[in-house]
CSV table of C-alpha atoms in Angstrom, one decimal:
chain,number,residue,atom,x,y,z
A,1,MET,CA,-2.3,-79.1,-5.2
A,2,LYS,CA,-2.9,-81.7,-3.3
A,3,ILE,CA,-2.0,-82.7,0.1
A,4,THR,CA,0.8,-85.0,-0.6
A,5,HIS,CA,3.5,-82.1,-0.6
A,6,PHE,CA,2.6,-80.7,2.4
A,7,ILE,CA,2.5,-83.8,4.5
A,8,ARG,CA,5.1,-83.7,7.5
A,9,ARG,CA,6.4,-87.2,8.1
A,10,ASP,CA,8.4,-86.4,10.7
A,11,PHE,CA,6.0,-86.6,13.6
A,12,LEU,CA,6.7,-87.1,17.0
A,13,THR,CA,5.3,-90.2,18.5
A,14,VAL,CA,3.8,-90.9,21.8
A,15,ASN,CA,2.1,-93.8,23.7
A,16,PRO,CA,-1.5,-93.8,24.1
A,17,TYR,CA,-1.3,-94.2,27.4
A,18,SER,CA,1.5,-92.3,28.6
A,19,GLY,CA,0.3,-89.2,30.9
A,20,ILE,CA,-0.4,-86.3,29.5
A,21,ASN,CA,2.0,-83.7,31.3
A,22,ALA,CA,4.6,-85.5,30.4
A,23,VAL,CA,4.1,-84.6,26.9
A,24,LYS,CA,1.9,-81.1,27.2
A,25,ASN,CA,5.3,-79.5,26.8
A,26,GLN,CA,6.1,-81.4,23.6
A,27,VAL,CA,2.4,-80.9,22.0
A,28,LEU,CA,3.0,-77.4,22.6
A,29,GLU,CA,6.5,-77.5,20.8
A,30,ARG,CA,5.1,-79.1,17.6
A,31,LEU,CA,1.1,-78.0,18.1
A,32,ALA,CA,0.4,-81.6,17.3
A,33,VAL,CA,1.9,-85.3,18.1
A,34,VAL,CA,1.2,-88.6,17.1
A,35,VAL,CA,-0.6,-90.9,19.5
A,36,GLN,CA,0.5,-94.9,18.4
A,37,ASP,CA,1.8,-97.8,19.9
A,38,ASP,CA,5.2,-99.7,20.2
A,39,GLU,CA,3.0,-102.1,17.1
A,40,ASP,CA,1.7,-98.9,15.1
A,41,GLN,CA,-1.2,-99.0,15.6
A,42,PHE,CA,-2.9,-95.4,14.8
A,43,TYR,CA,-5.2,-94.3,17.5
A,44,GLY,CA,-4.9,-90.5,16.6
A,45,VAL,CA,-3.5,-86.8,17.0
A,46,LEU,CA,-3.3,-85.6,19.4
A,47,THR,CA,-3.2,-81.2,20.1
A,48,ILE,CA,-3.5,-78.6,22.0
A,49,ASN,CA,-6.7,-77.9,21.7
A,50,ASP,CA,-8.0,-81.5,22.9
A,51,ILE,CA,-5.7,-80.9,26.2
A,52,ALA,CA,-7.4,-78.0,26.6
A,53,HIS,CA,-10.6,-80.0,26.0
A,54,ASN,CA,-11.0,-82.5,28.0
A,55,PRO,CA,-8.3,-82.4,30.5
A,56,LYS,CA,-7.6,-86.1,31.3
A,57,THR,CA,-5.1,-88.2,32.7
A,58,LEU,CA,-3.7,-90.4,29.9
A,59,LEU,CA,-3.6,-89.1,26.0
A,60,ILE,CA,-5.9,-92.0,25.2
A,61,ASP,CA,-8.4,-90.4,27.1
A,62,CYS,CA,-7.6,-86.4,25.8
A,63,LEU,CA,-8.1,-87.7,21.5
A,64,THR,CA,-11.0,-85.8,20.1
A,65,ILE,CA,-11.3,-87.6,16.2
A,66,LYS,CA,-9.6,-86.6,13.2
A,67,GLU,CA,-10.3,-88.1,10.0
A,68,LEU,CA,-8.1,-89.6,8.5
A,69,VAL,CA,-7.4,-88.5,5.2
A,70,ASN,CA,-6.2,-89.5,1.7
A,71,SER,CA,-2.8,-87.8,0.3
A,72,GLU,CA,-4.7,-86.9,-2.9
A,73,LEU,CA,-7.0,-84.5,-1.3
A,74,SER,CA,-7.2,-81.3,-2.5
A,75,VAL,CA,-5.4,-78.4,-0.8
A,76,GLU,CA,-9.3,-76.4,-0.1
A,77,ASP,CA,-11.0,-79.9,0.5
A,78,ALA,CA,-8.4,-80.6,3.2
A,79,ILE,CA,-8.8,-76.6,4.7
A,80,LEU,CA,-12.9,-77.3,4.7
A,81,LYS,CA,-12.4,-80.4,6.5
A,82,MET,CA,-10.2,-78.8,8.8
A,83,ASP,CA,-13.2,-75.8,8.8
A,84,THR,CA,-16.0,-78.2,9.3
A,85,ALA,CA,-13.5,-80.8,12.3
A,86,LYS,CA,-12.7,-77.2,13.7
A,87,THR,CA,-9.4,-78.6,14.3
A,88,ASP,CA,-5.8,-76.9,13.0
A,89,VAL,CA,-4.3,-80.1,11.5
A,90,LEU,CA,-5.9,-84.0,10.0
A,91,PRO,CA,-3.5,-86.8,9.6
A,92,VAL,CA,-2.8,-88.4,6.4
A,93,GLY,CA,-3.2,-91.5,4.9
A,94,GLU,CA,-1.9,-93.3,1.9
A,95,ASN,CA,-3.9,-97.2,1.1
A,96,GLY,CA,-5.9,-96.2,4.3
A,97,LYS,CA,-2.0,-96.3,6.2
A,98,PHE,CA,-1.3,-93.7,8.9
A,99,VAL,CA,1.9,-91.3,7.2
A,100,GLY,CA,1.7,-87.8,8.1
A,101,LEU,CA,0.5,-84.6,9.2
A,102,VAL,CA,-0.8,-81.8,7.5
A,103,PHE,CA,-0.9,-78.2,9.3
A,104,LYS,CA,-3.6,-75.7,7.8
A,105,ASN,CA,-1.2,-72.8,8.9
A,106,GLU,CA,1.1,-74.5,5.9
A,107,LEU,CA,-1.4,-74.8,3.8
A,108,TYR,CA,-3.5,-71.1,3.6
A,109,LYS,CA,0.5,-70.1,3.1
A,110,TYR,CA,0.4,-72.1,-0.1
A,111,ILE,CA,-2.9,-71.1,-0.8
A,112,SER,CA,-1.7,-67.1,0.4
A,113,GLU,CA,1.5,-66.9,-1.6
A,114,TYR,CA,-0.1,-68.6,-4.6
A,115,ASN,CA,-3.0,-66.2,-5.5
A,116,LEU,CA,-0.1,-63.3,-4.5
A,117,GLU,CA,1.8,-65.0,-7.2
A,118,LEU,CA,-1.4,-65.4,-9.6
A,119,GLU,CA,-1.8,-61.6,-8.7
A,120,ASN,CA,1.3,-61.0,-9.5
A,121,VAL,CA,1.1,-62.8,-13.3
A,122,ILE,CA,-2.9,-60.8,-13.6
A,123,LYS,CA,-1.0,-57.5,-13.0
A,124,GLU,CA,2.0,-58.4,-16.2
A,125,ARG,CA,-0.5,-59.4,-18.5
A,126,THR,CA,-3.2,-56.4,-18.0
A,127,ALA,CA,0.1,-54.4,-18.5
A,128,ALA,CA,1.4,-56.2,-22.0
A,129,LEU,CA,-2.2,-55.9,-22.9
A,130,GLU,CA,-2.9,-52.2,-22.0
A,131,GLU,CA,0.2,-52.4,-24.0
A,132,ALA,CA,-1.1,-53.5,-27.7
A,133,ILE,CA,-3.7,-51.8,-26.8
A,134,ALA,CA,-2.6,-48.3,-26.9
A,135,THR,CA,-0.1,-49.2,-29.8
A,136,LYS,CA,-2.8,-51.1,-31.5
A,137,ASP,CA,-4.7,-47.5,-31.5
A,138,LEU,CA,-1.6,-45.9,-32.2
A,139,MET,CA,-1.0,-47.8,-35.7
A,140,PHE,CA,-4.0,-47.5,-36.6
A,141,SER,CA,-4.2,-43.3,-36.0
A,142,ILE,CA,-1.1,-43.6,-38.5
A,143,ILE,CA,-2.1,-46.3,-41.4
A,144,ALA,CA,-5.1,-43.9,-41.6
A,145,HIS,CA,-2.9,-41.0,-41.6
A,146,ASP,CA,-1.5,-42.9,-44.7
A,147,LEU,CA,-3.9,-44.2,-46.0
A,148,LYS,CA,-6.0,-40.9,-46.3
A,149,SER,CA,-3.1,-39.7,-49.8
A,150,PRO,CA,-2.7,-42.4,-51.1
A,151,PHE,CA,-6.7,-42.4,-51.5
A,152,ASN,CA,-6.3,-38.8,-52.3
A,153,ALA,CA,-4.4,-39.5,-55.3
A,154,ILE,CA,-7.0,-42.7,-56.3
A,155,LEU,CA,-10.1,-40.4,-56.4
A,156,GLY,CA,-8.4,-37.4,-58.0
A,157,PHE,CA,-7.0,-39.7,-61.4
A,158,THR,CA,-10.8,-41.4,-61.3
A,159,GLY,CA,-12.6,-38.1,-60.8
A,160,LEU,CA,-10.2,-36.9,-64.2
A,161,LEU,CA,-11.0,-40.1,-66.2
A,162,LYS,CA,-14.6,-39.9,-65.8
A,163,ASN,CA,-15.0,-36.0,-66.6
A,164,LYS,CA,-12.4,-36.5,-69.6
A,165,VAL,CA,-12.4,-39.9,-70.5
A,166,ARG,CA,-13.7,-39.2,-73.6
A,167,THR,CA,-11.5,-36.2,-74.5
A,168,MET,CA,-7.9,-37.2,-73.5
A,169,ASP,CA,-5.4,-38.1,-74.9
A,170,PHE,CA,-4.5,-41.8,-75.3
A,171,GLU,CA,-0.5,-40.9,-73.3
A,172,LYS,CA,-2.8,-38.4,-70.6
A,173,ALA,CA,-5.1,-41.4,-70.1
A,174,GLU,CA,-2.2,-43.7,-69.6
A,175,LYS,CA,-0.4,-41.7,-67.1
A,176,LEU,CA,-2.9,-41.3,-64.9
A,177,ILE,CA,-4.0,-44.7,-64.8
A,178,CYS,CA,-0.2,-45.7,-63.9
A,179,GLY,CA,-0.5,-42.6,-61.4
A,180,MET,CA,-3.4,-44.8,-60.0
A,181,ASN,CA,-1.6,-48.0,-60.0
A,182,SER,CA,1.3,-46.6,-57.8
A,183,GLN,CA,-1.2,-44.9,-55.5
A,184,ALA,CA,-3.2,-48.8,-55.5
A,185,ARG,CA,0.0,-50.3,-54.8
A,186,ASN,CA,1.3,-48.4,-52.0
A,187,THR,CA,-1.9,-48.8,-50.7
A,188,TYR,CA,-2.2,-52.2,-50.5
A,189,ASN,CA,1.5,-52.4,-49.0
A,190,LEU,CA,0.1,-50.6,-45.9
A,191,LEU,CA,-2.6,-52.5,-45.9
A,192,GLU,CA,-0.1,-55.9,-45.7
A,193,ASP,CA,2.1,-54.5,-43.7
A,194,LEU,CA,-1.1,-53.5,-40.5
A,195,LEU,CA,-1.7,-56.7,-40.7
A,196,THR,CA,1.7,-58.6,-40.2
A,197,TRP,CA,1.8,-56.2,-37.2
A,198,ALA,CA,-2.0,-57.6,-36.3
A,199,ARG,CA,-0.4,-61.5,-36.6
A,200,ASP,CA,2.1,-60.4,-35.0
A,201,ASN,CA,0.4,-58.6,-31.2
A,202,SER,CA,-2.1,-61.1,-31.6
A,203,ASN,CA,0.5,-63.9,-30.7
A,204,LYS,CA,2.2,-61.6,-28.2
A,205,ILE,CA,-0.7,-61.5,-26.4
A,206,ALA,CA,-1.8,-64.7,-26.2
């Protein structure tokens, strides 16, 4: 996510040669004010930390350098720059021109909410996956049980044919073969159902 969505454009502008006492309360209230002259010349951003570390008479003397970052900067990179500069606010520019402010607390809030949302999505997907695996295990158990009966029948039919094929009359042999064909068809249908179920559930999990 880019910081474009978090730029505050409703900033308060103060003259660089104003006295610090005249704007101190506004800085406390807004956390930061933009130091800019009547010709829109941008000088910097004044924060309460600037006032604390540089208790001068004029605003311009209290300022500390804060990098003008591009509005296309990512949230993570903006926070890294703030941590490096030890500041809670950075001025933002578009095409090299100052357009607004971005605050660390608002970026942290976004990341916290995003991580929470991502965590919820992961929990939902994990629950769905666990349910699918449990259903799969149950399905395989049922299929294995249902396959056992037709295979037993086929084994029985083939065993009779193997042992008595030379002495068995044609009608009895035909009956056994029809029984095997029926059981083989049942087994095939069960496997088709299993494959259909597997395809459907693969799509759901994906």
